[in-house]
């Protein structure tokens, strides 16, 4: 962020008064999480792309999903988010699977901006999630100010730089105050400065009480942004460990090779 | 956002719907406040309704619909006499110009109040079947046989029956309207009177299935023979090398009759206005107006004296 | 040959004189076709978008029919509307035959399939790009209809222009249901047909030049509008 606001940079300063719903969301997080993924498989045209994956996703941590290309990371994220349905196995939210609008959000590798202003993009997400018309502008503007994007609020979202677009996408997701935020390689098409801005934003969103579940190819980023690591390879989940332990001493040869940069496929 | 779908939370500002009312404003998807705010939407809706409603905007005006033929419309006769009628009676006449066959069909369907055509046989049949009443003969003009001035078949100045036989024997190109118009029906009668079968199917006999003007355009472009009414021919501006080759034969007389569409069959027919038009056209004033209409100094229609 | 120049001379004379008959005809042409386009948009845009977004049995068949209807012959539409509105037809009591309303109905029937089919294409392409994001936000197909129509507005403007072009250029349908009645239902195309049948080819072409000029101005206006606003929204 080129012109960081006080609150945007230091999540600790985000006061409960400014964001009353955050506390509610944090308090309710237990209702949605943990997410239980049980023996999930996903086939496309007879090919098994996800094969018997089982794990739990708990509130209050940042989980990073690692693995070489083709491991099935993006698919796993979409399965959890509900964009695609598993061929076999169960994905169960703690609250019984009722998919509340706005309770979970996702940021994609390439942000999809609607052909309207950055502010209107955020307002749109709020509208879809059922936020009352009269409150949308105020909430959207508040999020853009927190994220240091107020200066581009009225600019057409589609002509913003890739980094700015991704930040708007994050702001759009944050505006919903989701209990879980999925991020699919959010910085892979960004330059280092923009990546740093996005990382700060992710940290801020986490600090506000949102569970982070993301994939990345950037191991440095994974170290900075993870509390625990899931490692996938060829559609199977091979490791699930606290991040220090994983990076210090991977248990499987595939993970070790991946960390050494030997395993790209 | 355009027409932004449902807004479940919009209800938190909405006044509770009054119970007992038959119509409840659909404030769920278009709350009043939004209606007030989105002026453009309101403007567009109003514009739309306005345009639709504006369509029959002269509903208060007094008018009748006259189904008639292209010869009377295209020659400019109606443009000359109908304003005089409107000035006298305050009734505007809306002319739908079709061939005689189509004009009678419109009238039979009740889509016209009065019909003015030129095929006595069909007119009498129309009356016999009860579709038309109060028929009067209004005026006449005559048919002329046109052809290239070079006249390969050599028909110039011949009686019509002989001229048609010459064309038939020479296999000279002849363009027929073939649209059941008065002119087309007259043409069929003339072939028959000449002792010939209508040469449908002959290579040299072209059926256009179109109006007089379109048929003349084709005849002009192909230097072909054709039968036309004199009025349309005189007013026609794309004569090319065509010329009148045969005229003046008594069988070429082309009488126009007018009828009111039977109001007992079609109660919506504007009988009063229709009768006014029929009376006016056959009155001294109407006859004078018809006689005074001239194209290139030539009188085109001759009113019948009562 | 002067023949090729006479139409332009005729057109110029018509415009220069500001012939009141011509103005009336132009106004009616624009009024009828614009109304038809607006009404077609009201139906065709949501219909096309819905066909792009909803999956239901028989959807492919509907799309095939819709695409075929794009080539609907105006004369057939005219005849159909005539049979409906004729005093002997089911809607005869409304007395709409030979009125501008009847012409609007005919043109509406003619261009609604065009607008719907082109909208279907535009929205399908947009959905390919937006689909995941919108579903992630919790937007179902119904909610996506207005969103994608609004986001596709620049492409859809072209769609509406295509509809307007077809409506204002057709003669067969309005001739049958309008009747080409002077001062009531005479529009540009039926006037051209009339002058042609009178053999006044120069005047007919002159009217043609006026019609083309109008069409070019409308398209140019729309194009400029697009060019000046679109860069803001990429």
XYZ file of C-alpha atoms in Angstrom, chain A residues 78 81-83 99 101 104-106 108 111-117 124-125 127-129 156 158-159 172 176, chain C residues 126 129-140 143-144 146-148 150-154 231-234:
54
model
C -13.105 -24.831 -4.868
C -15.827 -23.243 -1.056
C -18.634 -25.177 -2.712
C -18.011 -24.056 -6.282
C -24.135 -22.106 3.150
C -24.158 -15.859 2.003
C -17.214 -17.499 3.343
C -15.509 -15.678 0.505
C -12.908 -16.452 -2.122
C -9.067 -15.825 -7.204
C -9.571 -11.010 -9.900
C -12.818 -10.578 -11.779
C -13.772 -6.928 -11.629
C -17.219 -5.837 -12.679
C -17.401 -2.969 -15.163
C -18.059 -0.329 -12.576
C -16.116 1.605 -9.973
C -22.196 -5.232 -5.323
C -20.785 -8.007 -3.130
C -25.829 -6.347 -2.132
C -25.613 -9.997 -3.124
C -24.919 -10.996 0.461
C -13.391 2.147 -12.892
C -11.187 -2.613 -14.796
C -8.542 -0.012 -15.543
C -14.578 -6.889 -1.645
C -18.525 -9.435 3.715
C -19.375 -12.933 -19.878
C -15.374 -14.982 -17.290
C -17.521 -14.015 -14.302
C -19.220 -17.270 -13.399
C -16.959 -18.469 -10.594
C -16.616 -15.066 -9.011
C -20.349 -14.435 -9.047
C -21.166 -17.868 -7.689
C -18.533 -17.357 -5.012
C -20.279 -14.147 -3.980
C -23.455 -16.169 -3.695
C -25.177 -14.952 -6.829
C -27.431 -17.454 -8.557
C -29.213 -12.491 -9.649
C -26.595 -12.715 -12.412
C -29.095 -7.945 -14.329
C -25.417 -8.001 -13.375
C -24.239 -9.445 -16.662
C -25.184 -4.260 -17.094
C -21.587 -5.435 -17.483
C -22.196 -6.333 -21.112
C -23.826 -2.997 -21.834
C -21.374 -1.909 -24.520
C -12.220 3.323 -22.073
C -13.252 4.003 -18.500
C -14.512 0.495 -18.120
C -12.138 -1.421 -20.364
